[in-house]
Amino acid sequence: MKRAYYSNNIQDFLIEPDSSILGELTANHSNRTLEELQVNAWRKQITILKDQLRGFGGQIYFEFAIPRMGKRVDNIVIINNVAYIIEFKVGDGGYEKHAIEQVIDYTIDLKNFHEGSHKIKLIPVLVATNATSVTEKNSQIVAHETAAKSNQNDLAETLKQYLNDDGESINIEYWENSIYKPTPTIVEAAQALYKGHNVKEITRSDSGTINLSKTADCINSVINKSKVRGVKSICFVTGVPGAGKTLAGLNIAVERMKTDEDEHAVFLSGNGPLVDVLREALTRDEVVTAKENGEKLSKKQASIKANAFIQNIHHFRDDNLLSDKAPIEKVVVFDEAQRAWTNHQVSKFMKTKKQVEDFNKSEPQFLIEVMDRHTDWCTIVCLIGGGQEINTGEAGLEEWISSLKNHFPNWNIHYSSSILESDNYLKSEESRRWLVENGLSEIELHLAVSVRSFRSEKLSSFIHELLNAEIKKSKQIYLEIEKLYPIVITRNLKKAKVWLRNQARGSERTGLLISSGAKRIRSSGIDSENSLRSNSGSDKISNWFLNDKRDVRSSYFLETAATEFVVQGLEIDWACVAWGGNFHMNKTDWKYQNFKGTKWQNINKDIDKEYLKNTYRVLLTRARQGMVIFVPESNELDHTRPKEFYDRTYEYLKEIGIKEID
């Protein structure tokens, strides 16, 4: 994306003919259908800016790219040591809340992701041309809690309020050429890729992008060789939490769609909420884009395309039970493949649904078998999250390897080199040996850098040590991340909500998270029984993740908590994680419990303990920018909420160094 459609120093801009400026803007603008409407808006902006910028020196930009959001800010004006991020609302007679959030979002994006903007003063400015003048506290605007508000006649006065002699003037050349290192949410990334943006445009241009690009190149190479040689292949991609496995999978699916439509590349996930949210997000975005382009597109029409591109893995399985023909898809990406079901779980489900009485295959075996129906070539890409199995019946990587070993020995196997370096993936020594002897290790198939928590790549390591009760290691990592990634604790839910709202800027998303097994937390102000679960319905889940601050169904209202089954694979900006009695510190290690009927029962099976620990791993790695951990108070009158359930956990978190909210 070209950074700006037009840029110039202010003095030359003031004397350049309007027709020349408009010509350059029009030449760089790709959307011809809106040309007349857009040109009229630009003409008004040019007139106002030429009038209001007289006497100022500096640089001006029109339509400056914000790639992560797939948008462009109307203007950026740099004067001395201040960069003004200006959004025009031509003809508006008031300062609408959504417009204020929009310009704050642009400002925060630059602050967080544009290297040249990290340490300079950025001032968001909303110009509603026909609005009345207002006076606001400069401190709130500097802190990006709101935007400076101006009309067409007082913009110059607004700009002057933030100019002073303190600080060095911004180096224009350095600022213009600075690296842009965005980390989009998976929803933003899916929308951008779906629209045709390259993964390099919407992701960090440092090691994170290099990692993603190398992974994509490796997988594309496997697919192309399989196609040329007529062989069947499978790739196992691993990565730390938040490293972009889902993004990598979406990128591959989109790239293959562009390369050859006949491949019918599809992105499959067993994560129902992720599928629902991404489908709804792509559908909504395509309808909006069509409207902006002057085209008519119904939501139903848009959803057909989105639903074909992103599918639920279980529906894909069930569809292929009805036929023994090869599917239309030649390239299939399985997201969170470790969550595919075991033989027992699939058989149990089939009998319950009365689909197949004697089904005797695990989901990995059946899914490979479906693709094996192709007589020429095909490629499966499995995205594997180590240590993220959170549900009974999830097979993990072990079952994929077992299926290949026992039923599909002729498939070419390419696996991440990290699979053999950690017991998070394969616990069986026999499976490890077989994989080494029959597969090809690829270092490019591991995503090692977390890009979710852009403030700290060490968050996943910190949570890992915290959950392993390694106090010394936890303390050490916490000292490194506390200023970059805020983590606080409290025993007061009201304080937690206030903290969240104070941290968030613009449209940054806040939300409550809770373990599905945290049953006795209702009296603290969270109705765990009515929390958002994977079977809550696609509309409820999509509304929680996608709707704005004005919608009571959205996460912003902090009324409905989402469980681990809803948030796995997705993320929010600021989270309140409510800690339940099902997983609490007991002297020096964790106590694992289920609530049955009227009392707690111990969890004794190691696999079930692992599921519960991974539940908290998921919850504690969902926030991109920071979180507050809420540990409820005990209740002497309630035998299900004894003091030791909560107090020791709180003490443990404080011992690590996590600070309490005042």
XYZ file of C-alpha atoms in Angstrom:
662
model
C 0.000 0.000 0.000
C 1.311 3.473 -0.897
C 1.704 5.393 2.374
C -0.111 8.549 1.220
C -1.977 9.549 -1.918
C -0.480 13.019 -1.637
C 2.214 14.618 0.521
C 4.014 17.951 0.488
C 5.503 20.522 2.788
C 2.853 22.934 4.013
C 4.285 26.019 2.272
C 4.268 24.343 -1.154
C 0.832 22.855 -0.484
C -0.570 26.350 0.162
C 0.515 27.645 -3.264
C -0.056 24.491 -5.334
C -3.192 24.694 -7.514
C -6.161 22.760 -6.171
C -6.503 20.999 -9.518
C -2.948 19.641 -9.239
C -3.553 18.276 -5.719
C -6.872 16.762 -6.774
C -5.249 15.202 -9.831
C -2.635 13.405 -7.732
C -5.225 12.240 -5.209
C -7.509 10.970 -7.966
C -4.666 9.197 -9.784
C -3.765 7.265 -6.633
C -7.338 6.480 -5.634
C -8.326 2.970 -6.741
C -12.084 3.268 -6.238
C -13.497 4.828 -9.386
C -17.179 4.325 -8.530
C -17.001 6.835 -5.684
C -14.760 9.284 -7.479
C -17.204 12.213 -7.686
C -18.282 11.963 -4.039
C -14.692 11.548 -2.866
C -13.370 14.419 -5.011
C -15.995 16.750 -3.544
C -14.862 15.788 -0.026
C -11.196 16.330 -0.963
C -12.022 19.683 -2.537
C -13.631 20.846 0.722
C -10.699 19.541 2.800
C -8.162 21.329 0.584
C -10.072 24.609 0.896
C -10.276 24.367 4.689
C -6.663 23.275 5.157
C -5.287 26.010 2.895
C -7.235 28.564 4.905
C -6.348 27.172 8.347
C -2.672 26.232 7.786
C -1.502 29.711 6.736
C 1.436 30.727 8.900
C 2.387 27.136 9.813
C 5.454 25.232 8.597
C 5.738 21.467 8.362
C 4.424 18.563 6.301
C 0.956 17.483 5.171
C -0.338 14.096 4.016
C -3.655 13.133 2.428
C -5.077 9.598 2.730
C -2.277 8.136 4.852
C -2.454 4.325 5.026
C -3.352 2.430 8.211
C -2.734 -1.071 6.762
C -3.732 -3.124 9.822
C -7.221 -1.628 9.643
C -7.299 -1.612 5.844
C -8.120 2.121 5.936
C -6.591 5.545 5.341
C -6.752 8.565 7.631
C -7.883 11.755 5.863
C -4.860 13.858 6.820
C -1.720 13.871 8.898
C -0.157 17.266 9.544
C 3.280 17.477 11.188
C 4.201 20.835 12.721
C 7.375 21.185 14.823
C 7.228 18.377 17.426
C 3.572 17.397 16.975
C 1.854 15.052 14.507
C -1.879 15.760 14.110
C -4.047 12.851 12.972
C -7.020 14.565 11.316
C -10.322 13.011 10.296
C -12.830 15.176 8.403
C -16.584 14.771 8.571
C -17.664 17.184 5.855
C -21.142 18.568 6.434
C -21.510 17.153 9.954
C -22.996 19.472 12.564
C -21.846 17.469 15.593
C -18.984 15.388 16.919
C -20.296 11.838 16.683
C -18.947 9.221 19.089
C -18.101 6.730 16.335
C -16.099 9.422 14.513
C -14.144 10.224 17.691
C -13.359 6.511 18.143
C -12.300 6.287 14.508
C -9.630 8.989 14.732
C -8.442 7.694 18.127
C -8.084 4.230 16.583
C -5.908 5.657 13.801
C -3.786 7.500 16.349
C -3.302 4.475 18.595
C -2.457 2.310 15.599
C 0.353 4.667 14.642
C 1.526 4.965 18.250
C 1.717 1.203 18.690
C 2.834 -0.011 15.292
C 4.628 2.809 13.428
C 8.204 3.030 14.674
C 8.570 6.740 13.946
C 5.452 7.502 16.000
C 6.402 5.607 19.178
C 7.970 8.546 21.022
C 6.416 11.644 19.480
C 3.316 13.623 20.443
C 0.310 12.452 18.431
C -2.898 14.477 18.616
C -6.155 13.040 17.227
C -8.339 15.764 15.688
C -11.931 15.419 14.507
C -13.080 18.160 12.129
C -16.874 18.283 11.863
C -17.115 21.157 9.398
C -20.484 22.571 10.518
C -20.218 21.930 14.263
C -19.903 24.559 16.975
C -16.621 25.249 18.757
C -15.900 23.325 21.987
C -13.318 23.527 24.732
C -11.772 20.383 26.204
C -9.032 19.290 28.588
C -5.773 18.985 26.673
C -4.545 16.219 28.990
C -7.324 13.855 27.907
C -6.553 14.470 24.249
C -2.804 13.969 24.702
C -3.589 10.688 26.492
C -5.874 9.701 23.563
C -8.877 9.378 25.847
C -10.773 11.580 23.410
C -10.050 13.645 20.291
C -9.584 17.372 19.822
C -12.749 18.746 18.211
C -12.727 21.420 15.562
C -14.853 22.941 12.818
C -13.878 24.480 9.500
C -13.193 27.884 11.059
C -11.219 27.110 14.224
C -8.835 24.330 13.144
C -5.813 26.669 13.321
C -6.621 27.606 16.916
C -7.047 23.929 17.800
C -3.615 23.086 16.384
C -1.927 25.943 18.260
C -3.131 24.598 21.623
C -0.743 21.644 21.361
C 2.321 23.457 20.059
C 5.087 24.491 22.432
C 8.832 24.941 22.413
C 9.496 21.767 24.372
C 11.037 18.858 22.547
C 12.904 18.386 19.307
C 11.104 18.835 15.996
C 10.022 15.643 14.261
C 12.475 14.378 11.656
C 10.148 14.189 8.647
C 12.375 11.944 6.538
C 12.884 9.471 9.396
C 9.170 9.496 10.254
C 8.093 8.880 6.642
C 10.481 5.962 6.186
C 9.931 4.295 9.551
C 8.982 0.636 9.700
C 5.309 -0.179 10.208
C 4.926 -3.287 12.384
C 1.225 -4.054 12.825
C -0.233 -7.028 14.673
C -3.859 -7.360 13.561
C -6.465 -9.360 15.409
C -7.398 -12.570 13.621
C -10.669 -10.910 12.584
C -8.848 -7.893 11.087
C -6.332 -10.187 9.396
C -9.034 -12.402 7.888
C -10.868 -9.357 6.521
C -7.695 -7.865 5.028
C -6.513 -11.136 3.440
C -10.016 -11.812 2.102
C -9.986 -8.384 0.457
C -6.724 -9.200 -1.277
C -4.075 -7.611 0.932
C -0.745 -9.374 1.187
C 0.207 -10.819 4.572
C 3.288 -8.548 4.556
C 1.042 -5.464 4.445
C -0.883 -6.376 7.572
C 1.763 -7.987 9.761
C 4.949 -6.901 11.417
C 7.870 -6.206 9.133
C 10.394 -7.697 11.551
C 10.974 -11.284 12.694
C 7.239 -11.980 12.962
C 6.645 -11.323 9.266
C 9.819 -13.136 8.253
C 8.558 -16.120 10.225
C 5.097 -16.007 8.588
C 6.527 -15.496 5.108
C 8.994 -18.364 5.448
C 6.235 -20.637 6.741
C 4.007 -19.688 3.788
C 6.868 -20.263 1.326
C 7.581 -23.682 2.830
C 3.932 -24.804 2.649
C 3.469 -23.421 -0.877
C 6.572 -25.332 -1.946
C 5.120 -28.574 -0.530
C 1.781 -27.959 -2.290
C 3.411 -27.156 -5.640
C 5.687 -30.215 -5.510
C 2.734 -32.419 -4.572
C 0.809 -31.042 -7.525
C 3.654 -31.563 -10.015
C 4.597 -35.044 -8.752
C 1.051 -36.237 -8.118
C 1.624 -37.122 -4.472
C -0.286 -36.615 -1.234
C 1.317 -34.647 1.541
C 0.619 -33.363 5.013
C 2.270 -30.468 6.883
C 2.251 -30.015 10.663
C 2.692 -26.347 11.645
C 3.354 -25.449 15.282
C 3.783 -22.208 17.166
C 3.727 -20.524 20.527
C 0.347 -19.114 21.665
C -0.437 -16.002 19.651
C 2.278 -16.663 17.057
C -0.179 -16.462 14.178
C -0.927 -20.100 13.344
C -4.498 -19.257 12.373
C -3.264 -16.246 10.391
C -0.743 -18.478 8.618
C -3.528 -20.930 7.775
C -5.861 -18.239 6.456
C -3.009 -16.800 4.427
C -2.275 -20.154 2.791
C -5.964 -20.754 2.007
C -6.303 -17.291 0.425
C -3.036 -17.618 -1.510
C -4.066 -20.964 -2.963
C -7.464 -19.521 -3.954
C -5.595 -16.829 -5.892
C -3.095 -19.301 -7.386
C -5.700 -21.709 -8.742
C -9.439 -21.550 -8.084
C -9.713 -25.226 -9.079
C -7.805 -26.173 -5.924
C -10.841 -25.035 -3.916
C -8.661 -24.299 -0.908
C -10.653 -24.269 2.324
C -9.955 -23.272 5.908
C -11.423 -25.764 8.383
C -11.645 -25.466 12.137
C -13.187 -27.537 14.887
C -13.470 -24.298 16.842
C -17.143 -23.444 16.259
C -17.003 -19.931 17.764
C -13.962 -19.022 15.645
C -15.757 -20.191 12.496
C -18.916 -18.255 13.431
C -17.055 -15.034 14.222
C -14.827 -15.097 11.129
C -17.716 -15.935 8.797
C -19.858 -13.157 10.240
C -16.979 -10.673 10.147
C -16.179 -11.440 6.492
C -19.851 -11.277 5.561
C -20.454 -7.931 7.289
C -17.263 -6.453 5.845
C -18.047 -7.526 2.286
C -21.535 -6.016 2.494
C -20.077 -2.711 3.767
C -17.344 -2.710 1.091
C -19.888 -3.358 -1.645
C -22.033 -0.479 -0.398
C -19.005 1.848 -0.371
C -18.303 0.838 -3.976
C -21.865 1.611 -4.998
C -22.706 -2.077 -5.505
C -25.697 -4.032 -4.252
C -24.882 -7.132 -2.241
C -27.200 -8.809 0.210
C -25.896 -10.305 3.430
C -27.118 -13.718 2.272
C -25.110 -13.467 -0.964
C -21.979 -12.428 0.926
C -22.383 -15.228 3.451
C -22.441 -17.946 0.761
C -18.896 -17.099 -0.303
C -17.633 -16.683 3.270
C -19.215 -19.966 4.370
C -17.500 -21.849 1.535
C -14.102 -20.394 2.428
C -14.321 -21.061 6.191
C -16.010 -24.272 7.311
C -16.548 -26.206 10.494
C -14.376 -29.305 10.450
C -17.173 -31.441 11.922
C -19.580 -30.369 9.182
C -16.910 -31.173 6.582
C -16.581 -34.618 8.191
C -20.335 -35.223 8.229
C -20.765 -34.125 4.602
C -18.133 -36.627 3.504
C -19.832 -39.423 5.428
C -22.677 -39.180 2.941
C -20.463 -39.982 -0.045
C -17.322 -41.977 -0.796
C -16.279 -39.612 -3.592
C -13.252 -37.344 -3.298
C -14.142 -33.861 -2.045
C -13.843 -30.857 -4.334
C -11.098 -29.404 -2.123
C -7.475 -30.245 -2.999
C -5.873 -28.046 -0.328
C -7.322 -28.224 3.168
C -6.097 -26.232 6.163
C -7.130 -27.683 9.540
C -6.895 -25.058 12.256
C -6.246 -26.266 15.824
C -5.873 -29.785 14.499
C -4.952 -30.996 17.981
C -8.630 -30.589 18.862
C -9.762 -33.242 16.349
C -11.678 -35.999 18.127
C -10.519 -39.406 19.289
C -12.068 -42.665 18.067
C -14.160 -42.919 21.229
C -15.453 -39.342 21.004
C -16.466 -39.621 17.333
C -18.135 -42.998 17.859
C -20.046 -41.664 20.861
C -21.185 -38.620 18.854
C -22.257 -40.723 15.851
C -24.367 -43.011 18.032
C -25.944 -40.079 19.861
C -26.875 -38.404 16.589
C -27.834 -41.776 15.058
C -25.659 -41.059 12.024
C -23.460 -44.188 11.953
C -23.883 -47.046 14.412
C -20.519 -48.757 13.964
C -18.181 -45.872 13.191
C -14.733 -46.923 14.395
C -12.276 -44.231 13.340
C -10.748 -41.210 14.978
C -11.413 -37.858 13.359
C -7.790 -37.503 12.131
C -7.960 -40.942 10.496
C -11.258 -40.196 8.773
C -10.198 -36.723 7.600
C -7.003 -38.066 6.045
C -9.048 -40.892 4.517
C -11.411 -38.368 2.913
C -8.523 -36.520 1.258
C -6.879 -39.832 0.324
C -9.838 -40.445 -2.028
C -8.143 -38.147 -4.555
C -6.462 -40.235 -7.249
C -3.774 -37.678 -8.032
C -2.641 -35.174 -5.417
C -3.760 -33.189 -2.387
C -2.255 -31.429 0.599
C -3.393 -31.189 4.205
C -2.036 -28.424 6.423
C -2.485 -29.075 10.154
C -2.056 -26.141 12.536
C -1.091 -27.559 15.929
C -1.217 -25.650 19.220
C 0.845 -27.436 21.847
C -0.643 -27.495 25.343
C -4.017 -26.175 24.206
C -6.221 -29.282 24.343
C -9.046 -28.165 26.628
C -11.872 -30.589 26.014
C -12.527 -34.251 26.670
C -12.118 -36.292 23.498
C -9.520 -34.077 21.825
C -6.963 -36.348 20.208
C -3.884 -34.127 20.011
C -1.054 -34.611 17.504
C -0.504 -38.170 18.720
C -3.601 -39.434 16.870
C -2.629 -37.778 13.582
C 0.754 -39.535 13.694
C -0.843 -42.837 14.669
C -3.305 -42.599 11.754
C -0.527 -41.915 9.244
C 1.586 -44.728 10.651
C -1.148 -47.369 10.638
C -3.263 -46.420 7.640
C -1.502 -43.989 5.250
C 2.186 -44.903 5.028
C 2.547 -43.499 1.498
C 1.789 -39.908 2.444
C 4.671 -37.412 2.470
C 5.014 -35.900 5.942
C 6.540 -32.475 6.663
C 6.680 -31.501 10.314
C 7.820 -28.610 12.461
C 11.234 -29.206 13.997
C 9.902 -28.064 17.382
C 7.590 -31.086 17.679
C 10.508 -33.173 18.907
C 11.801 -30.474 21.241
C 8.788 -30.305 23.576
C 6.493 -32.844 25.194
C 3.594 -30.445 24.541
C 3.120 -32.153 21.176
C 4.112 -35.829 21.339
C 4.477 -37.701 24.605
C 5.046 -41.145 23.076
C 8.670 -41.971 22.333
C 7.504 -44.493 19.737
C 5.582 -41.773 17.841
C 8.618 -39.507 17.939
C 10.889 -42.215 16.504
C 8.433 -43.079 13.743
C 8.042 -39.444 12.764
C 11.814 -38.943 12.528
C 12.165 -42.047 10.355
C 9.228 -41.292 8.043
C 8.892 -37.514 7.913
C 10.918 -34.478 6.917
C 11.694 -31.909 9.622
C 11.215 -28.270 8.507
C 12.370 -25.430 10.754
C 10.122 -23.013 8.800
C 6.997 -24.834 9.995
C 7.350 -23.446 13.532
C 6.156 -19.933 14.397
C 8.331 -18.920 17.332
C 7.339 -15.278 17.875
C 4.091 -14.260 19.571
C 2.413 -11.495 17.589
C -0.822 -11.366 19.556
C 0.639 -9.619 22.584
C 2.562 -6.999 20.659
C 3.583 -5.301 23.904
C 5.437 -8.364 25.065
C 6.511 -11.460 23.195
C 7.301 -13.092 26.540
C 3.732 -13.281 27.801
C 3.294 -16.946 26.796
C 6.516 -17.864 28.648
C 5.337 -15.999 31.738
C 1.968 -17.779 31.761
C 3.705 -21.122 31.208
C 5.913 -20.644 34.291
C 3.022 -19.254 36.351
C 0.906 -22.327 35.617
C 3.830 -24.612 36.398
C 4.135 -22.945 39.832
C 7.684 -21.855 39.048
C 7.776 -18.764 41.254
C 11.392 -17.798 40.639
C 11.122 -18.009 36.840
C 7.719 -16.289 36.894
C 9.126 -13.385 38.927
C 12.031 -12.978 36.554
C 9.885 -12.824 33.418
C 7.272 -10.611 35.085
C 9.934 -7.977 35.821
C 10.715 -7.908 32.110
C 7.128 -7.506 30.921
C 5.291 -5.501 33.605
C 5.921 -2.094 31.992
C 5.208 -3.354 28.479
C 2.199 -5.520 29.214
C 0.139 -4.407 32.242
C -1.080 -7.221 34.490
C -2.853 -6.365 37.752
C -4.975 -8.245 40.288
C -7.969 -7.392 42.425
C -10.649 -8.986 44.583
C -13.203 -6.369 43.605
C -15.009 -6.923 40.299
C -16.210 -3.317 40.120
C -12.593 -2.108 40.369
C -11.593 -4.587 37.670
C -14.213 -3.200 35.278
C -13.192 0.404 35.980
C -9.544 -0.509 35.326
C -10.449 -2.117 31.992
C -12.442 0.874 30.818
C -9.675 3.274 31.856
C -7.057 1.322 29.926
C -8.975 0.980 26.654
C -8.732 3.693 24.013
C -10.930 4.207 20.958
C -12.615 0.955 19.978
C -10.135 -1.318 21.778
C -12.186 -4.291 22.915
C -12.644 -5.219 26.570
C -14.282 -8.357 27.935
C -14.826 -10.740 30.844
C -13.319 -14.239 30.631
C -14.069 -17.205 32.860
C -13.362 -20.923 33.076
C -16.432 -22.993 32.228
C -15.743 -24.959 35.422
C -15.712 -21.909 37.715
C -19.198 -22.694 38.985
C -19.358 -20.871 42.320
C -18.530 -17.350 41.248
C -22.084 -16.049 40.746
C -22.313 -14.191 44.065
C -19.204 -12.189 43.070
C -21.095 -10.598 40.189
C -20.481 -13.002 37.300
C -23.208 -15.440 36.327
C -21.031 -18.393 35.350
C -24.051 -20.553 34.553
C -25.093 -18.116 31.813
C -21.607 -17.389 30.497
C -20.943 -17.499 26.758
C -20.207 -21.074 25.715
C -19.528 -22.750 22.387
C -23.168 -23.872 22.166
C -24.561 -20.422 22.964
C -25.437 -19.787 19.317
C -23.478 -18.130 16.511
C -25.380 -14.835 16.779
C -24.634 -14.406 20.483
C -20.945 -15.193 20.026
C -20.546 -12.961 16.957
C -22.339 -10.088 18.682
C -20.038 -10.418 21.726
C -16.904 -10.217 19.565
C -17.986 -7.889 16.746
C -20.608 -5.430 17.973
C -19.667 -1.967 19.169
C -19.806 -0.186 22.519
C -23.400 0.884 22.053
C -24.669 -2.691 21.840
C -25.538 -4.340 25.178
C -24.790 -7.753 23.647
C -21.155 -6.850 23.006
C -18.186 -7.727 25.213
C -17.775 -4.015 26.033
C -20.695 -4.067 28.467
C -18.784 -6.484 30.745
C -21.997 -8.273 31.624
C -21.570 -11.640 29.924
C -18.347 -13.583 30.416
C -16.915 -15.795 27.668
C -15.481 -19.215 28.475
C -12.317 -20.853 27.150
C -14.325 -22.675 24.454
C -15.473 -19.351 23.008
C -12.227 -17.371 23.152
C -9.718 -20.017 22.072
C -8.273 -18.902 18.749
C -9.695 -15.396 19.136
C -8.533 -12.422 21.192
C -9.552 -9.117 22.745
C -7.453 -6.093 23.683
C -8.033 -5.896 27.448
C -9.376 -8.798 29.517
C -10.633 -9.421 33.020
C -9.890 -13.066 33.814
C -12.061 -14.340 36.664
C -10.277 -17.044 38.661
C -12.465 -19.892 39.860
C -12.262 -22.383 42.689
C -11.862 -25.222 40.193
C -8.156 -24.433 39.802
C -6.559 -22.941 42.894
C -3.196 -22.872 44.591
C -2.807 -25.439 47.363
C 0.386 -24.682 49.333
C 2.969 -25.097 46.524
C 0.976 -26.583 43.662
C -2.408 -26.453 41.981
C -5.583 -28.176 43.123
C -7.803 -29.489 40.310
C -11.564 -29.737 40.913
C -14.996 -30.165 39.306
C -18.225 -28.940 40.854
C -20.883 -31.658 40.896
C -24.319 -31.146 42.395
C -23.649 -29.267 45.635
C -19.942 -29.847 46.226
C -16.479 -29.856 44.723
C -14.864 -33.111 43.659
C -11.161 -33.734 43.062
C -9.913 -34.373 39.543
C -7.521 -37.323 39.622
C -6.846 -38.259 35.993
C -3.702 -36.641 34.609
C -5.323 -35.957 31.237
C -8.249 -34.152 32.882
C -5.814 -32.126 35.000
C -3.995 -31.146 31.825
C -7.267 -30.021 30.220
C -8.005 -27.797 33.214
C -4.540 -26.250 33.299
C -4.795 -25.564 29.569
C -8.142 -23.862 30.192
C -6.359 -21.223 32.254
C -3.507 -21.092 29.733
C -6.049 -20.144 27.071
C -7.807 -17.559 29.263
C -4.544 -15.916 30.355
C -3.220 -15.520 26.803
C -6.298 -13.946 25.147
C -5.587 -10.279 25.901
C -3.420 -8.436 23.381
C -2.540 -5.458 25.521
C -3.062 -6.256 29.186
C -5.331 -7.855 31.762
C -6.691 -7.713 35.260
C -7.040 -10.982 37.175
C -10.070 -11.070 39.453
C -9.832 -13.509 42.370
C -13.124 -13.560 44.325
C -13.299 -13.162 48.080
C -14.063 -16.283 50.109
C -17.397 -16.586 51.914
C -17.603 -18.012 55.437
C -21.316 -18.738 55.011
C -20.784 -20.706 51.805
C -19.079 -24.087 52.184
C -18.349 -24.147 48.438
C -16.215 -20.995 48.694
C -13.764 -21.643 51.530
C -10.948 -19.261 52.306
C -8.166 -21.549 51.061
C -9.656 -21.745 47.569
C -9.041 -18.103 46.813
C -6.670 -16.566 49.357
C -3.696 -18.785 48.546
C -4.131 -18.196 44.820
C -4.213 -14.450 45.410
C -1.128 -14.630 47.625
C 0.677 -16.671 44.978
C -0.041 -14.101 42.264
C 1.108 -11.291 44.550
C 4.246 -13.253 45.448
C 5.150 -13.332 41.763
C 5.005 -9.547 41.818
C 1.654 -8.808 40.216
C 0.378 -5.557 41.683
C -3.005 -5.028 43.263
C -5.350 -2.295 42.012
C -5.616 0.580 44.497
